Amino acid sequence: NAGVTQTPKFQVLKTGQSMTLQCAQDMNHEYMSWYRQDPGMGLRLIHYSVGAGITDQGEVPNGYNVSRSTTEDFPLRLLSAAPSQTSVYFCASSYVGQTSYNYGYTFGSGTRLTVV
Amino acid sequence: GESVGLHLPTLSVQEGDNSIINCAYSNSASDYFIWYKQESGKGPQFIIDIRSNMDKRQGQRVTVLLNKTVKHLSLQIAATQPGDSAVYFCAEGPHMIKAAGNKLTFGGGTRVLVKP
């Protein structure tokens, strides 16, 4: 299993540009989420999905869109990049299963985004 | 909102000594706790978890202790090695994942530096 794969690893955008951060997992995890990590702020939840076709907002959703057309993929779209979106972005997935026990997240390796 | 915090932002430890990383959580409804390790340039990696029906859980060289009375979590690393140098996060969440999803709340992190 590759786990959670994020692409690209690094990206520089100009203010106003749009782009999509890709996230794919091959573990058949139902739950997927996007976090941003900023110095002194910890990990903050942007959007999450409990399954294909279902998404919802997290703590800091403004300026981002998501969709979940398949179990495997959960792309994050930046609509019009702003310098405040400079951050490291992590995608995570979580197994649910029939018991609904929480087993925590598996994280991807992250995308380092700089908006100039 | 509810948050998970840490007492020490940086911990320096001599190679071979034991490390103890502390975490205070504020949401008394949380009943599932996780420790993650994040090495430079990488995504958080699951270390060990504990559910609220336990006070202690051991893994390979790591032990997590949970004190529900004072809402305190700790991670003990035995015989700390250079490869243990990283940032360690605690996280809290629900033991059972409901339809609303699996939202974990993360602490700010403690950096562990292992001195040779």
PDB file of N, CA, C and O in Angstrom, chain A residues 31-88:
ATOM      1  N   TYR A  31     -13.102   8.007   5.643  1.00  0.00           N
ATOM      2  CA  TYR A  31     -12.990   9.396   6.090  1.00  0.00           C
ATOM      3  C   TYR A  31     -11.702  10.007   5.564  1.00  0.00           C
ATOM      4  O   TYR A  31     -10.625   9.406   5.687  1.00  0.00           O
ATOM      5  N   MET A  32     -11.806  11.205   4.993  1.00  0.00           N
ATOM      6  CA  MET A  32     -10.630  11.940   4.544  1.00  0.00           C
ATOM      7  C   MET A  32     -10.758  13.395   4.947  1.00  0.00           C
ATOM      8  O   MET A  32     -11.870  13.921   5.085  1.00  0.00           O
ATOM      9  N   SER A  33      -9.626  14.038   5.136  1.00  0.00           N
ATOM     10  CA  SER A  33      -9.647  15.422   5.589  1.00  0.00           C
ATOM     11  C   SER A  33      -8.412  16.162   5.097  1.00  0.00           C
ATOM     12  O   SER A  33      -7.406  15.542   4.740  1.00  0.00           O
ATOM     13  N   TRP A  34      -8.524  17.479   5.092  1.00  0.00           N
ATOM     14  CA  TRP A  34      -7.418  18.366   4.755  1.00  0.00           C
ATOM     15  C   TRP A  34      -7.125  19.268   5.950  1.00  0.00           C
ATOM     16  O   TRP A  34      -8.048  19.853   6.535  1.00  0.00           O
ATOM     17  N   TYR A  35      -5.836  19.379   6.262  1.00  0.00           N
ATOM     18  CA  TYR A  35      -5.367  20.253   7.323  1.00  0.00           C
ATOM     19  C   TYR A  35      -4.320  21.198   6.753  1.00  0.00           C
ATOM     20  O   TYR A  35      -3.605  20.858   5.819  1.00  0.00           O
ATOM     21  N   ARG A  36      -4.207  22.361   7.359  1.00  0.00           N
ATOM     22  CA  ARG A  36      -3.073  23.218   7.102  1.00  0.00           C
ATOM     23  C   ARG A  36      -2.280  23.362   8.398  1.00  0.00           C
ATOM     24  O   ARG A  36      -2.856  23.349   9.498  1.00  0.00           O
ATOM     25  N   GLN A  37      -0.973  23.476   8.223  1.00  0.00           N
ATOM     26  CA  GLN A  37      -0.082  23.566   9.376  1.00  0.00           C
ATOM     27  C   GLN A  37       0.737  24.833   9.270  1.00  0.00           C
ATOM     28  O   GLN A  37       1.517  24.996   8.333  1.00  0.00           O
ATOM     29  N   ASP A  38       0.575  25.712  10.227  1.00  0.00           N
ATOM     30  CA  ASP A  38       1.287  26.972  10.266  1.00  0.00           C
ATOM     31  C   ASP A  38       2.057  27.063  11.576  1.00  0.00           C
ATOM     32  O   ASP A  38       1.582  26.575  12.608  1.00  0.00           O
ATOM     33  N   PRO A  39       3.221  27.708  11.567  1.00  0.00           N
ATOM     34  CA  PRO A  39       4.008  27.846  12.798  1.00  0.00           C
ATOM     35  C   PRO A  39       3.178  28.495  13.898  1.00  0.00           C
ATOM     36  O   PRO A  39       2.551  29.523  13.692  1.00  0.00           O
ATOM     37  N   GLY A  40       3.175  27.869  15.068  1.00  0.00           N
ATOM     38  CA  GLY A  40       2.456  28.413  16.204  1.00  0.00           C
ATOM     39  C   GLY A  40       0.960  28.194  16.189  1.00  0.00           C
ATOM     40  O   GLY A  40       0.268  28.559  17.142  1.00  0.00           O
ATOM     41  N   MET A  41       0.444  27.601  15.094  1.00  0.00           N
ATOM     42  CA  MET A  41      -1.009  27.408  14.977  1.00  0.00           C
ATOM     43  C   MET A  41      -1.399  25.943  15.013  1.00  0.00           C
ATOM     44  O   MET A  41      -2.573  25.614  15.085  1.00  0.00           O
ATOM     45  N   GLY A  42      -0.451  25.063  14.914  1.00  0.00           N
ATOM     46  CA  GLY A  42      -0.788  23.654  14.911  1.00  0.00           C
ATOM     47  C   GLY A  42      -1.497  23.250  13.632  1.00  0.00           C
ATOM     48  O   GLY A  42      -1.460  23.941  12.618  1.00  0.00           O
ATOM     49  N   LEU A  43      -2.168  22.139  13.682  1.00  0.00           N
ATOM     50  CA  LEU A  43      -2.929  21.608  12.547  1.00  0.00           C
ATOM     51  C   LEU A  43      -4.370  22.098  12.644  1.00  0.00           C
ATOM     52  O   LEU A  43      -5.043  21.876  13.648  1.00  0.00           O
ATOM     53  N   ARG A  44      -4.822  22.717  11.570  1.00  0.00           N
ATOM     54  CA  ARG A  44      -6.196  23.224  11.553  1.00  0.00           C
ATOM     55  C   ARG A  44      -6.969  22.572  10.410  1.00  0.00           C
ATOM     56  O   ARG A  44      -6.492  22.520   9.276  1.00  0.00           O
ATOM     57  N   LEU A  45      -8.176  22.147  10.713  1.00  0.00           N
ATOM     58  CA  LEU A  45      -9.000  21.423   9.760  1.00  0.00           C
ATOM     59  C   LEU A  45      -9.637  22.368   8.751  1.00  0.00           C
ATOM     60  O   LEU A  45     -10.295  23.341   9.117  1.00  0.00           O
ATOM     61  N   ILE A  46      -9.467  22.053   7.463  1.00  0.00           N
ATOM     62  CA  ILE A  46     -10.018  22.885   6.390  1.00  0.00           C
ATOM     63  C   ILE A  46     -11.371  22.325   5.939  1.00  0.00           C
ATOM     64  O   ILE A  46     -12.395  22.987   5.992  1.00  0.00           O
ATOM     65  N   HIS A  47     -11.349  21.115   5.426  1.00  0.00           N
ATOM     66  CA  HIS A  47     -12.549  20.408   4.980  1.00  0.00           C
ATOM     67  C   HIS A  47     -12.378  18.925   5.278  1.00  0.00           C
ATOM     68  O   HIS A  47     -11.248  18.446   5.404  1.00  0.00           O
ATOM     69  N   TYR A  48     -13.493  18.230   5.336  1.00  0.00           N
ATOM     70  CA  TYR A  48     -13.430  16.798   5.534  1.00  0.00           C
ATOM     71  C   TYR A  48     -14.559  16.112   4.780  1.00  0.00           C
ATOM     72  O   TYR A  48     -15.517  16.760   4.329  1.00  0.00           O
ATOM     73  N   SER A  49     -14.409  14.798   4.654  1.00  0.00           N
ATOM     74  CA  SER A  49     -15.414  14.000   3.943  1.00  0.00           C
ATOM     75  C   SER A  49     -15.606  12.680   4.673  1.00  0.00           C
ATOM     76  O   SER A  49     -14.633  12.012   5.019  1.00  0.00           O
ATOM     77  N   VAL A  50     -16.857  12.305   4.863  1.00  0.00           N
ATOM     78  CA  VAL A  50     -17.145  11.048   5.554  1.00  0.00           C
ATOM     79  C   VAL A  50     -17.382   9.910   4.561  1.00  0.00           C
ATOM     80  O   VAL A  50     -17.598   8.769   4.972  1.00  0.00           O
ATOM     81  N   GLY A  51     -17.336  10.243   3.275  1.00  0.00           N
ATOM     82  CA  GLY A  51     -17.511   9.216   2.254  1.00  0.00           C
ATOM     83  C   GLY A  51     -17.712   9.869   0.902  1.00  0.00           C
ATOM     84  O   GLY A  51     -17.877  11.093   0.808  1.00  0.00           O
ATOM     85  N   ALA A  52     -17.687   9.079  -0.143  1.00  0.00           N
ATOM     86  CA  ALA A  52     -17.850   9.606  -1.498  1.00  0.00           C
ATOM     87  C   ALA A  52     -19.160  10.373  -1.602  1.00  0.00           C
ATOM     88  O   ALA A  52     -20.210   9.907  -1.160  1.00  0.00           O
ATOM     89  N   GLY A  53     -19.047  11.579  -2.151  1.00  0.00           N
ATOM     90  CA  GLY A  53     -20.218  12.422  -2.345  1.00  0.00           C
ATOM     91  C   GLY A  53     -20.619  13.270  -1.154  1.00  0.00           C
ATOM     92  O   GLY A  53     -21.558  14.070  -1.239  1.00  0.00           O
ATOM     93  N   ILE A  54     -19.886  13.143  -0.029  1.00  0.00           N
ATOM     94  CA  ILE A  54     -20.235  13.876   1.190  1.00  0.00           C
ATOM     95  C   ILE A  54     -19.025  14.648   1.677  1.00  0.00           C
ATOM     96  O   ILE A  54     -17.975  14.063   1.960  1.00  0.00           O
ATOM     97  N   THR A  55     -19.171  15.975   1.740  1.00  0.00           N
ATOM     98  CA  THR A  55     -18.094  16.810   2.279  1.00  0.00           C
ATOM     99  C   THR A  55     -18.682  17.826   3.244  1.00  0.00           C
ATOM    100  O   THR A  55     -19.886  18.120   3.201  1.00  0.00           O
ATOM    101  N   ASP A  56     -17.824  18.385   4.084  1.00  0.00           N
ATOM    102  CA  ASP A  56     -18.271  19.409   5.027  1.00  0.00           C
ATOM    103  C   ASP A  56     -17.102  20.281   5.410  1.00  0.00           C
ATOM    104  O   ASP A  56     -15.930  19.927   5.181  1.00  0.00           O
ATOM    105  N   GLN A  57     -17.426  21.438   5.970  1.00  0.00           N
ATOM    106  CA  GLN A  57     -16.405  22.416   6.319  1.00  0.00           C
ATOM    107  C   GLN A  57     -15.794  22.120   7.676  1.00  0.00           C
ATOM    108  O   GLN A  57     -16.443  21.621   8.580  1.00  0.00           O
ATOM    109  N   GLY A  58     -14.522  22.503   7.766  1.00  0.00           N
ATOM    110  CA  GLY A  58     -13.839  22.409   9.039  1.00  0.00           C
ATOM    111  C   GLY A  58     -13.711  23.769   9.685  1.00  0.00           C
ATOM    112  O   GLY A  58     -14.590  24.626   9.549  1.00  0.00           O
ATOM    113  N   GLU A  59     -12.600  23.979  10.329  1.00  0.00           N
ATOM    114  CA  GLU A  59     -12.359  25.194  11.102  1.00  0.00           C
ATOM    115  C   GLU A  59     -12.025  26.402  10.229  1.00  0.00           C
ATOM    116  O   GLU A  59     -12.416  27.523  10.533  1.00  0.00           O
ATOM    117  N   VAL A  60     -11.287  26.170   9.138  1.00  0.00           N
ATOM    118  CA  VAL A  60     -10.809  27.274   8.301  1.00  0.00           C
ATOM    119  C   VAL A  60     -11.108  26.989   6.826  1.00  0.00           C
ATOM    120  O   VAL A  60     -10.195  26.840   6.006  1.00  0.00           O
ATOM    121  N   PRO A  61     -12.363  26.978   6.390  1.00  0.00           N
ATOM    122  CA  PRO A  61     -12.701  26.566   5.026  1.00  0.00           C
ATOM    123  C   PRO A  61     -12.631  27.650   3.967  1.00  0.00           C
ATOM    124  O   PRO A  61     -12.621  27.351   2.766  1.00  0.00           O
ATOM    125  N   ASN A  62     -12.594  28.930   4.390  1.00  0.00           N
ATOM    126  CA  ASN A  62     -12.696  30.019   3.420  1.00  0.00           C
ATOM    127  C   ASN A  62     -11.534  30.023   2.439  1.00  0.00           C
ATOM    128  O   ASN A  62     -10.368  29.977   2.829  1.00  0.00           O
ATOM    129  N   GLY A  63     -11.885  30.118   1.149  1.00  0.00           N
ATOM    130  CA  GLY A  63     -10.879  30.153   0.098  1.00  0.00           C
ATOM    131  C   GLY A  63     -10.536  28.788  -0.471  1.00  0.00           C
ATOM    132  O   GLY A  63      -9.701  28.696  -1.377  1.00  0.00           O
ATOM    133  N   TYR A  64     -11.188  27.758   0.037  1.00  0.00           N
ATOM    134  CA  TYR A  64     -10.916  26.388  -0.396  1.00  0.00           C
ATOM    135  C   TYR A  64     -12.217  25.669  -0.762  1.00  0.00           C
ATOM    136  O   TYR A  64     -13.238  25.883  -0.122  1.00  0.00           O
ATOM    137  N   ASN A  65     -12.114  24.817  -1.767  1.00  0.00           N
ATOM    138  CA  ASN A  65     -13.217  23.936  -2.126  1.00  0.00           C
ATOM    139  C   ASN A  65     -12.733  22.497  -2.178  1.00  0.00           C
ATOM    140  O   ASN A  65     -11.557  22.250  -2.481  1.00  0.00           O
ATOM    141  N   VAL A  66     -13.640  21.572  -1.911  1.00  0.00           N
ATOM    142  CA  VAL A  66     -13.303  20.156  -2.028  1.00  0.00           C
ATOM    143  C   VAL A  66     -14.451  19.426  -2.711  1.00  0.00           C
ATOM    144  O   VAL A  66     -15.573  19.925  -2.784  1.00  0.00           O
ATOM    145  N   SER A  67     -14.130  18.243  -3.185  1.00  0.00           N
ATOM    146  CA  SER A  67     -15.139  17.330  -3.709  1.00  0.00           C
ATOM    147  C   SER A  67     -14.654  15.913  -3.436  1.00  0.00           C
ATOM    148  O   SER A  67     -13.453  15.681  -3.252  1.00  0.00           O
ATOM    149  N   ARG A  68     -15.566  14.964  -3.415  1.00  0.00           N
ATOM    150  CA  ARG A  68     -15.194  13.565  -3.175  1.00  0.00           C
ATOM    151  C   ARG A  68     -16.047  12.690  -4.095  1.00  0.00           C
ATOM    152  O   ARG A  68     -17.100  12.207  -3.711  1.00  0.00           O
ATOM    153  N   SER A  69     -15.565  12.519  -5.300  1.00  0.00           N
ATOM    154  CA  SER A  69     -16.310  11.720  -6.273  1.00  0.00           C
ATOM    155  C   SER A  69     -16.013  10.231  -6.115  1.00  0.00           C
ATOM    156  O   SER A  69     -16.828   9.390  -6.528  1.00  0.00           O
ATOM    157  N   THR A  70     -14.876   9.882  -5.551  1.00  0.00           N
ATOM    158  CA  THR A  70     -14.526   8.481  -5.320  1.00  0.00           C
ATOM    159  C   THR A  70     -14.026   8.316  -3.884  1.00  0.00           C
ATOM    160  O   THR A  70     -13.657   9.294  -3.230  1.00  0.00           O
ATOM    161  N   THR A  71     -13.975   7.096  -3.425  1.00  0.00           N
ATOM    162  CA  THR A  71     -13.433   6.838  -2.088  1.00  0.00           C
ATOM    163  C   THR A  71     -11.956   7.196  -2.013  1.00  0.00           C
ATOM    164  O   THR A  71     -11.470   7.651  -0.983  1.00  0.00           O
ATOM    165  N   GLU A  72     -11.239   7.011  -3.127  1.00  0.00           N
ATOM    166  CA  GLU A  72      -9.795   7.142  -3.122  1.00  0.00           C
ATOM    167  C   GLU A  72      -9.291   8.585  -3.132  1.00  0.00           C
ATOM    168  O   GLU A  72      -8.244   8.886  -2.578  1.00  0.00           O
ATOM    169  N   ASP A  73     -10.009   9.491  -3.804  1.00  0.00           N
ATOM    170  CA  ASP A  73      -9.466  10.824  -4.076  1.00  0.00           C
ATOM    171  C   ASP A  73     -10.217  11.927  -3.337  1.00  0.00           C
ATOM    172  O   ASP A  73     -11.448  11.914  -3.261  1.00  0.00           O
ATOM    173  N   PHE A  74      -9.454  12.906  -2.896  1.00  0.00           N
ATOM    174  CA  PHE A  74     -10.045  14.039  -2.159  1.00  0.00           C
ATOM    175  C   PHE A  74      -9.215  15.286  -2.469  1.00  0.00           C
ATOM    176  O   PHE A  74      -8.389  15.724  -1.674  1.00  0.00           O
ATOM    177  N   PRO A  75      -9.427  15.894  -3.639  1.00  0.00           N
ATOM    178  CA  PRO A  75      -8.640  17.075  -4.021  1.00  0.00           C
ATOM    179  C   PRO A  75      -9.092  18.334  -3.287  1.00  0.00           C
ATOM    180  O   PRO A  75     -10.274  18.495  -2.966  1.00  0.00           O
ATOM    181  N   LEU A  76      -8.137  19.206  -3.061  1.00  0.00           N
ATOM    182  CA  LEU A  76      -8.387  20.509  -2.420  1.00  0.00           C
ATOM    183  C   LEU A  76      -8.102  21.600  -3.435  1.00  0.00           C
ATOM    184  O   LEU A  76      -6.997  21.672  -3.969  1.00  0.00           O
ATOM    185  N   ARG A  77      -9.073  22.462  -3.688  1.00  0.00           N
ATOM    186  CA  ARG A  77      -8.917  23.521  -4.668  1.00  0.00           C
ATOM    187  C   ARG A  77      -8.774  24.873  -3.987  1.00  0.00           C
ATOM    188  O   ARG A  77      -9.586  25.230  -3.134  1.00  0.00           O
ATOM    189  N   LEU A  78      -7.755  25.590  -4.405  1.00  0.00           N
ATOM    190  CA  LEU A  78      -7.606  26.978  -3.995  1.00  0.00           C
ATOM    191  C   LEU A  78      -8.186  27.826  -5.115  1.00  0.00           C
ATOM    192  O   LEU A  78      -7.725  27.773  -6.252  1.00  0.00           O
ATOM    193  N   LEU A  79      -9.188  28.613  -4.792  1.00  0.00           N
ATOM    194  CA  LEU A  79      -9.942  29.310  -5.826  1.00  0.00           C
ATOM    195  C   LEU A  79      -9.191  30.524  -6.367  1.00  0.00           C
ATOM    196  O   LEU A  79      -9.135  30.755  -7.572  1.00  0.00           O
ATOM    197  N   SER A  80      -8.639  31.323  -5.474  1.00  0.00           N
ATOM    198  CA  SER A  80      -7.872  32.516  -5.836  1.00  0.00           C
ATOM    199  C   SER A  80      -6.835  32.704  -4.739  1.00  0.00           C
ATOM    200  O   SER A  80      -7.133  33.253  -3.686  1.00  0.00           O
ATOM    201  N   ALA A  81      -5.637  32.224  -4.991  1.00  0.00           N
ATOM    202  CA  ALA A  81      -4.618  32.136  -3.944  1.00  0.00           C
ATOM    203  C   ALA A  81      -4.290  33.504  -3.346  1.00  0.00           C
ATOM    204  O   ALA A  81      -4.199  34.519  -4.058  1.00  0.00           O
ATOM    205  N   ALA A  82      -4.098  33.501  -2.039  1.00  0.00           N
ATOM    206  CA  ALA A  82      -3.716  34.697  -1.292  1.00  0.00           C
ATOM    207  C   ALA A  82      -2.486  34.375  -0.453  1.00  0.00           C
ATOM    208  O   ALA A  82      -2.284  33.215  -0.052  1.00  0.00           O
ATOM    209  N   PRO A  83      -1.652  35.375  -0.144  1.00  0.00           N
ATOM    210  CA  PRO A  83      -0.464  35.123   0.680  1.00  0.00           C
ATOM    211  C   PRO A  83      -0.795  34.448   2.012  1.00  0.00           C
ATOM    212  O   PRO A  83       0.027  33.678   2.533  1.00  0.00           O
ATOM    213  N   SER A  84      -1.993  34.699   2.544  1.00  0.00           N
ATOM    214  CA  SER A  84      -2.388  34.080   3.816  1.00  0.00           C
ATOM    215  C   SER A  84      -2.563  32.562   3.691  1.00  0.00           C
ATOM    216  O   SER A  84      -2.664  31.863   4.715  1.00  0.00           O
ATOM    217  N   GLN A  85      -2.597  32.062   2.480  1.00  0.00           N
ATOM    218  CA  GLN A  85      -2.727  30.623   2.266  1.00  0.00           C
ATOM    219  C   GLN A  85      -1.363  29.926   2.141  1.00  0.00           C
ATOM    220  O   GLN A  85      -1.305  28.715   1.924  1.00  0.00           O
ATOM    221  N   THR A  86      -0.313  30.689   2.299  1.00  0.00           N
ATOM    222  CA  THR A  86       1.021  30.088   2.382  1.00  0.00           C
ATOM    223  C   THR A  86       1.071  29.200   3.617  1.00  0.00           C
ATOM    224  O   THR A  86       0.835  29.658   4.736  1.00  0.00           O
ATOM    225  N   SER A  87       1.346  27.935   3.404  1.00  0.00           N
ATOM    226  CA  SER A  87       1.267  26.975   4.502  1.00  0.00           C
ATOM    227  C   SER A  87       1.740  25.614   4.008  1.00  0.00           C
ATOM    228  O   SER A  87       2.059  25.433   2.832  1.00  0.00           O
ATOM    229  N   VAL A  88       1.767  24.676   4.928  1.00  0.00           N
ATOM    230  CA  VAL A  88       1.968  23.273   4.568  1.00  0.00           C
ATOM    231  C   VAL A  88       0.621  22.580   4.719  1.00  0.00           C
ATOM    232  O   VAL A  88      -0.020  22.688   5.771  1.00  0.00           O
TER     233      VAL A  88
END
